[in-house]
């Protein structure tokens, strides 16, 4: 447990070194929300889009920074599982505080049908975004390519019709579904479908991270 907490702290410290970039990413969802403030549905969904891209990018930054920090910790006897769990604890705590604040903002500022549903939407979107950002970070080393891929995924979800079958292959489909459920009601959106899709997206991203880790270890094993 102490290893997990220490790794969570180092994750947050590494992100703090990018304070300007992280600050811009945090302010971006708020800017989207303010621009669409005159429409409850649009503002809730715009904020969810901002959360999906901002949080996934922050998780991607954490994954890239881990490549510099974690090899030294492996040599010190830390396990890869401890490092991953600790990193996710740090990211999860920060994301929960961020999305909780966004949910409170909407609850105080807008007349929404289901305030707790909006907060749940943001929390689930944040969890999926951490998984997606970590997966992209496991596959790509360069920040420009990774950031653009994340923007592409979040942007496609923002403009796609969530009722089209193909849009369900996008990782943030659950964000739109839960937002529709919270704003328009269960007649239009499904809580169960949104949660199941989010769970599947997280599992798939976890599988990608695991396979990327195995692929990265093979050259080291051969050279050993």
Short mmCIF file of N, CA and C in Angstrom, two decimals, residues 48-156:
data_model
loop_
_atom_site.label_atom_id
_atom_site.label_comp_id
_atom_site.label_asym_id
_atom_site.label_seq_id
_atom_site.Cartn_x
_atom_site.Cartn_y
_atom_site.Cartn_z
N UNK A 48 -18.79 17.22 -21.08
CA UNK A 48 -18.38 15.81 -21.12
C UNK A 48 -17.31 15.59 -22.19
N UNK A 49 -17.47 16.24 -23.36
CA UNK A 49 -16.44 16.14 -24.40
C UNK A 49 -15.12 16.68 -23.90
N UNK A 50 -15.17 17.83 -23.22
CA UNK A 50 -13.95 18.40 -22.67
C UNK A 50 -13.29 17.48 -21.67
N UNK A 51 -14.10 16.83 -20.84
CA UNK A 51 -13.56 15.88 -19.87
C UNK A 51 -12.88 14.72 -20.58
N UNK A 52 -13.52 14.19 -21.61
CA UNK A 52 -12.97 13.02 -22.30
C UNK A 52 -11.60 13.32 -22.90
N UNK A 53 -11.45 14.48 -23.53
CA UNK A 53 -10.15 14.77 -24.14
C UNK A 53 -9.13 15.23 -23.11
N UNK A 54 -9.54 16.09 -22.18
CA UNK A 54 -8.60 16.62 -21.19
C UNK A 54 -8.05 15.51 -20.30
N UNK A 55 -8.93 14.67 -19.77
CA UNK A 55 -8.48 13.62 -18.86
C UNK A 55 -7.66 12.57 -19.59
N UNK A 56 -8.08 12.17 -20.79
CA UNK A 56 -7.30 11.18 -21.53
C UNK A 56 -5.91 11.72 -21.88
N UNK A 57 -5.82 13.00 -22.16
CA UNK A 57 -4.51 13.59 -22.46
C UNK A 57 -3.64 13.64 -21.21
N UNK A 58 -4.23 13.98 -20.07
CA UNK A 58 -3.48 13.98 -18.81
C UNK A 58 -2.98 12.57 -18.48
N UNK A 59 -3.84 11.56 -18.69
CA UNK A 59 -3.42 10.17 -18.46
C UNK A 59 -2.31 9.77 -19.44
N UNK A 60 -2.40 10.26 -20.66
CA UNK A 60 -1.34 9.99 -21.64
C UNK A 60 -0.02 10.61 -21.20
N UNK A 61 -0.06 11.85 -20.70
CA UNK A 61 1.16 12.49 -20.18
C UNK A 61 1.75 11.66 -19.05
N UNK A 62 0.89 11.15 -18.17
CA UNK A 62 1.38 10.34 -17.05
C UNK A 62 2.04 9.06 -17.54
N UNK A 63 1.47 8.45 -18.59
CA UNK A 63 2.06 7.23 -19.15
C UNK A 63 3.41 7.51 -19.79
N UNK A 64 3.53 8.64 -20.47
CA UNK A 64 4.81 9.00 -21.09
C UNK A 64 5.85 9.29 -20.01
N UNK A 65 5.46 10.02 -18.98
CA UNK A 65 6.40 10.32 -17.89
C UNK A 65 6.84 9.05 -17.18
N UNK A 66 5.96 8.04 -17.13
CA UNK A 66 6.30 6.79 -16.45
C UNK A 66 7.48 6.10 -17.09
N UNK A 67 7.69 6.31 -18.38
CA UNK A 67 8.81 5.65 -19.06
C UNK A 67 10.15 6.15 -18.54
N UNK A 68 10.18 7.34 -17.98
CA UNK A 68 11.42 7.88 -17.42
C UNK A 68 11.59 7.49 -15.95
N UNK A 69 10.48 7.36 -15.23
CA UNK A 69 10.54 7.13 -13.80
C UNK A 69 10.58 5.64 -13.45
N UNK A 70 9.73 4.86 -14.08
CA UNK A 70 9.51 3.49 -13.63
C UNK A 70 10.68 2.54 -13.83
N UNK A 71 11.52 2.66 -14.89
CA UNK A 71 12.67 1.75 -14.97
C UNK A 71 13.57 1.81 -13.75
N UNK A 72 13.76 2.99 -13.18
CA UNK A 72 14.58 3.10 -11.98
C UNK A 72 13.90 2.43 -10.79
N UNK A 73 12.58 2.51 -10.73
CA UNK A 73 11.85 1.87 -9.64
C UNK A 73 11.85 0.35 -9.79
N UNK A 74 11.86 -0.15 -11.02
CA UNK A 74 11.97 -1.60 -11.22
C UNK A 74 13.28 -2.12 -10.62
N UNK A 75 14.35 -1.36 -10.88
CA UNK A 75 15.66 -1.76 -10.36
C UNK A 75 15.69 -1.72 -8.84
N UNK A 76 14.85 -0.87 -8.27
CA UNK A 76 14.78 -0.77 -6.81
C UNK A 76 13.90 -1.84 -6.18
N UNK A 77 13.32 -2.70 -7.02
CA UNK A 77 12.53 -3.81 -6.49
C UNK A 77 11.03 -3.65 -6.56
N UNK A 78 10.55 -2.56 -7.16
CA UNK A 78 9.10 -2.38 -7.30
C UNK A 78 8.59 -3.31 -8.39
N UNK A 79 7.38 -3.78 -8.24
CA UNK A 79 6.77 -4.61 -9.28
C UNK A 79 6.00 -3.72 -10.25
N UNK A 80 5.79 -4.22 -11.45
CA UNK A 80 5.04 -3.48 -12.45
C UNK A 80 3.59 -3.28 -12.00
N UNK A 81 3.07 -4.26 -11.29
CA UNK A 81 1.70 -4.13 -10.80
C UNK A 81 1.59 -2.99 -9.80
N UNK A 82 2.53 -2.90 -8.86
CA UNK A 82 2.52 -1.80 -7.88
C UNK A 82 2.61 -0.45 -8.58
N UNK A 83 3.45 -0.36 -9.59
CA UNK A 83 3.63 0.91 -10.29
C UNK A 83 2.35 1.31 -11.02
N UNK A 84 1.71 0.34 -11.69
CA UNK A 84 0.49 0.65 -12.43
C UNK A 84 -0.65 1.03 -11.48
N UNK A 85 -0.81 0.27 -10.41
CA UNK A 85 -1.88 0.57 -9.46
C UNK A 85 -1.66 1.94 -8.83
N UNK A 86 -0.42 2.22 -8.44
CA UNK A 86 -0.14 3.53 -7.85
C UNK A 86 -0.40 4.67 -8.80
N UNK A 87 -0.02 4.49 -10.06
CA UNK A 87 -0.27 5.54 -11.04
C UNK A 87 -1.76 5.78 -11.23
N UNK A 88 -2.53 4.69 -11.28
CA UNK A 88 -3.98 4.82 -11.45
C UNK A 88 -4.64 5.43 -10.22
N UNK A 89 -4.11 5.15 -9.04
CA UNK A 89 -4.66 5.78 -7.83
C UNK A 89 -4.46 7.28 -7.88
N UNK A 90 -3.26 7.72 -8.28
CA UNK A 90 -3.00 9.15 -8.40
C UNK A 90 -3.90 9.81 -9.42
N UNK A 91 -4.00 9.21 -10.59
CA UNK A 91 -4.86 9.76 -11.63
C UNK A 91 -6.33 9.72 -11.21
N UNK A 92 -6.74 8.59 -10.61
CA UNK A 92 -8.14 8.46 -10.21
C UNK A 92 -8.56 9.50 -9.19
N UNK A 93 -7.70 9.77 -8.22
CA UNK A 93 -8.02 10.78 -7.22
C UNK A 93 -8.18 12.16 -7.84
N UNK A 94 -7.24 12.51 -8.73
CA UNK A 94 -7.30 13.82 -9.38
C UNK A 94 -8.53 13.94 -10.27
N UNK A 95 -8.82 12.89 -11.01
CA UNK A 95 -9.96 12.91 -11.93
C UNK A 95 -11.27 12.96 -11.15
N UNK A 96 -11.36 12.23 -10.06
CA UNK A 96 -12.59 12.25 -9.26
C UNK A 96 -12.86 13.65 -8.70
N UNK A 97 -11.80 14.31 -8.24
CA UNK A 97 -11.97 15.68 -7.74
C UNK A 97 -12.39 16.62 -8.87
N UNK A 98 -11.78 16.45 -10.04
CA UNK A 98 -12.08 17.32 -11.18
C UNK A 98 -13.51 17.11 -11.67
N UNK A 99 -13.90 15.87 -11.91
CA UNK A 99 -15.24 15.61 -12.43
C UNK A 99 -16.31 15.90 -11.38
N UNK A 100 -15.99 15.70 -10.11
CA UNK A 100 -16.93 16.07 -9.07
C UNK A 100 -17.20 17.56 -9.06
N UNK A 101 -16.14 18.34 -9.28
CA UNK A 101 -16.31 19.79 -9.38
C UNK A 101 -17.15 20.20 -10.56
N UNK A 102 -16.95 19.53 -11.70
CA UNK A 102 -17.75 19.83 -12.89
C UNK A 102 -19.22 19.47 -12.66
N UNK A 103 -19.45 18.33 -12.02
CA UNK A 103 -20.82 17.93 -11.72
C UNK A 103 -21.50 18.92 -10.80
N UNK A 104 -20.77 19.43 -9.81
CA UNK A 104 -21.32 20.44 -8.90
C UNK A 104 -21.61 21.74 -9.63
N UNK A 105 -20.74 22.11 -10.56
CA UNK A 105 -20.96 23.32 -11.36
C UNK A 105 -22.27 23.23 -12.12
N UNK A 106 -22.51 22.12 -12.78
CA UNK A 106 -23.75 21.96 -13.55
C UNK A 106 -24.96 21.95 -12.62
N UNK A 107 -24.84 21.27 -11.48
CA UNK A 107 -25.97 21.18 -10.54
C UNK A 107 -26.37 22.55 -10.01
N UNK A 108 -25.39 23.42 -9.79
CA UNK A 108 -25.67 24.74 -9.24
C UNK A 108 -26.08 25.74 -10.31
N UNK A 109 -25.70 25.47 -11.55
CA UNK A 109 -25.85 26.49 -12.59
C UNK A 109 -26.96 26.19 -13.60
N UNK A 110 -27.36 24.92 -13.71
CA UNK A 110 -28.32 24.54 -14.74
C UNK A 110 -29.51 23.80 -14.12
N UNK A 111 -30.64 23.89 -14.77
CA UNK A 111 -31.82 23.11 -14.38
C UNK A 111 -31.82 21.82 -15.18
N UNK A 112 -31.21 20.80 -14.61
CA UNK A 112 -31.10 19.52 -15.30
C UNK A 112 -32.09 18.52 -14.71
N UNK A 113 -32.43 17.56 -15.51
CA UNK A 113 -33.42 16.55 -15.09
C UNK A 113 -32.88 15.66 -13.97
N UNK A 114 -31.62 15.29 -14.07
CA UNK A 114 -31.02 14.36 -13.12
C UNK A 114 -29.60 14.83 -12.80
N UNK A 115 -29.45 15.56 -11.70
CA UNK A 115 -28.15 16.11 -11.33
C UNK A 115 -27.14 15.01 -11.03
N UNK A 116 -27.59 13.98 -10.30
CA UNK A 116 -26.69 12.88 -9.98
C UNK A 116 -26.31 12.10 -11.24
N UNK A 117 -27.22 12.05 -12.20
CA UNK A 117 -26.91 11.39 -13.45
C UNK A 117 -25.81 12.10 -14.22
N UNK A 118 -25.84 13.44 -14.19
CA UNK A 118 -24.79 14.22 -14.85
C UNK A 118 -23.45 13.98 -14.16
N UNK A 119 -23.45 13.99 -12.83
CA UNK A 119 -22.21 13.73 -12.09
C UNK A 119 -21.67 12.34 -12.39
N UNK A 120 -22.58 11.35 -12.49
CA UNK A 120 -22.17 10.00 -12.85
C UNK A 120 -21.58 9.96 -14.25
N UNK A 121 -22.19 10.66 -15.17
CA UNK A 121 -21.69 10.72 -16.54
C UNK A 121 -20.26 11.23 -16.56
N UNK A 122 -19.99 12.31 -15.83
CA UNK A 122 -18.64 12.88 -15.82
C UNK A 122 -17.64 11.94 -15.15
N UNK A 123 -18.06 11.28 -14.05
CA UNK A 123 -17.16 10.37 -13.36
C UNK A 123 -16.81 9.16 -14.25
N UNK A 124 -17.82 8.60 -14.91
CA UNK A 124 -17.59 7.45 -15.79
C UNK A 124 -16.75 7.87 -17.00
N UNK A 125 -17.05 9.05 -17.55
CA UNK A 125 -16.25 9.55 -18.67
C UNK A 125 -14.79 9.72 -18.26
N UNK A 126 -14.58 10.22 -17.04
CA UNK A 126 -13.22 10.37 -16.54
C UNK A 126 -12.51 9.03 -16.40
N UNK A 127 -13.23 8.01 -15.91
CA UNK A 127 -12.62 6.69 -15.75
C UNK A 127 -12.25 6.10 -17.10
N UNK A 128 -13.15 6.21 -18.08
CA UNK A 128 -12.85 5.70 -19.42
C UNK A 128 -11.69 6.49 -20.03
N UNK A 129 -11.66 7.79 -19.81
CA UNK A 129 -10.60 8.61 -20.36
C UNK A 129 -9.24 8.24 -19.79
N UNK A 130 -9.17 7.91 -18.50
CA UNK A 130 -7.91 7.45 -17.91
C UNK A 130 -7.45 6.17 -18.60
N UNK A 131 -8.39 5.25 -18.82
CA UNK A 131 -8.05 3.99 -19.49
C UNK A 131 -7.58 4.22 -20.92
N UNK A 132 -8.29 5.08 -21.66
CA UNK A 132 -7.93 5.35 -23.05
C UNK A 132 -6.57 6.04 -23.13
N UNK A 133 -6.37 7.05 -22.30
CA UNK A 133 -5.09 7.76 -22.32
C UNK A 133 -3.93 6.86 -21.95
N UNK A 134 -4.14 5.96 -21.00
CA UNK A 134 -3.09 5.02 -20.61
C UNK A 134 -2.78 4.05 -21.74
N UNK A 135 -3.83 3.60 -22.43
CA UNK A 135 -3.63 2.67 -23.55
C UNK A 135 -2.87 3.33 -24.69
N UNK A 136 -3.26 4.57 -25.02
CA UNK A 136 -2.54 5.28 -26.09
C UNK A 136 -1.10 5.53 -25.66
N UNK A 137 -0.89 5.83 -24.38
CA UNK A 137 0.47 6.03 -23.89
C UNK A 137 1.31 4.77 -23.94
N UNK A 138 0.67 3.61 -23.85
CA UNK A 138 1.40 2.34 -23.96
C UNK A 138 1.80 2.04 -25.39
N UNK A 139 1.10 2.64 -26.36
CA UNK A 139 1.36 2.35 -27.76
C UNK A 139 2.24 3.39 -28.44
N UNK A 140 2.17 4.64 -27.99
CA UNK A 140 2.86 5.72 -28.68
C UNK A 140 3.78 6.47 -27.71
N UNK A 141 5.00 6.76 -28.19
CA UNK A 141 5.98 7.46 -27.38
C UNK A 141 5.92 8.97 -27.56
N UNK A 142 5.56 9.41 -28.76
CA UNK A 142 5.62 10.83 -29.07
C UNK A 142 4.33 11.53 -28.65
N UNK A 143 4.50 12.67 -28.01
CA UNK A 143 3.35 13.37 -27.45
C UNK A 143 2.44 13.95 -28.52
N UNK A 144 3.00 14.43 -29.60
CA UNK A 144 2.17 15.03 -30.65
C UNK A 144 1.21 14.00 -31.23
N UNK A 145 1.72 12.83 -31.59
CA UNK A 145 0.88 11.80 -32.18
C UNK A 145 -0.17 11.32 -31.18
N UNK A 146 0.23 11.11 -29.94
CA UNK A 146 -0.70 10.64 -28.94
C UNK A 146 -1.82 11.63 -28.67
N UNK A 147 -1.46 12.90 -28.57
CA UNK A 147 -2.46 13.94 -28.32
C UNK A 147 -3.46 14.05 -29.47
N UNK A 148 -2.96 13.95 -30.70
CA UNK A 148 -3.84 14.04 -31.85
C UNK A 148 -4.78 12.83 -31.93
N UNK A 149 -4.28 11.66 -31.61
CA UNK A 149 -5.13 10.47 -31.62
C UNK A 149 -6.26 10.61 -30.59
N UNK A 150 -5.93 11.10 -29.42
CA UNK A 150 -6.95 11.28 -28.38
C UNK A 150 -7.98 12.33 -28.80
N UNK A 151 -7.53 13.41 -29.42
CA UNK A 151 -8.47 14.41 -29.89
C UNK A 151 -9.37 13.85 -30.98
N UNK A 152 -8.79 13.01 -31.84
CA UNK A 152 -9.58 12.38 -32.90
C UNK A 152 -10.68 11.50 -32.29
N UNK A 153 -10.33 10.68 -31.30
CA UNK A 153 -11.31 9.79 -30.69
C UNK A 153 -12.42 10.57 -29.98
N UNK A 154 -12.02 11.58 -29.21
CA UNK A 154 -13.02 12.38 -28.49
C UNK A 154 -13.86 13.20 -29.47
N UNK A 155 -13.22 13.75 -30.49
CA UNK A 155 -13.94 14.56 -31.47
C UNK A 155 -14.92 13.74 -32.29
N UNK A 156 -14.53 12.55 -32.68
CA UNK A 156 -15.45 11.68 -33.41
C UNK A 156 -16.69 11.37 -32.58
#
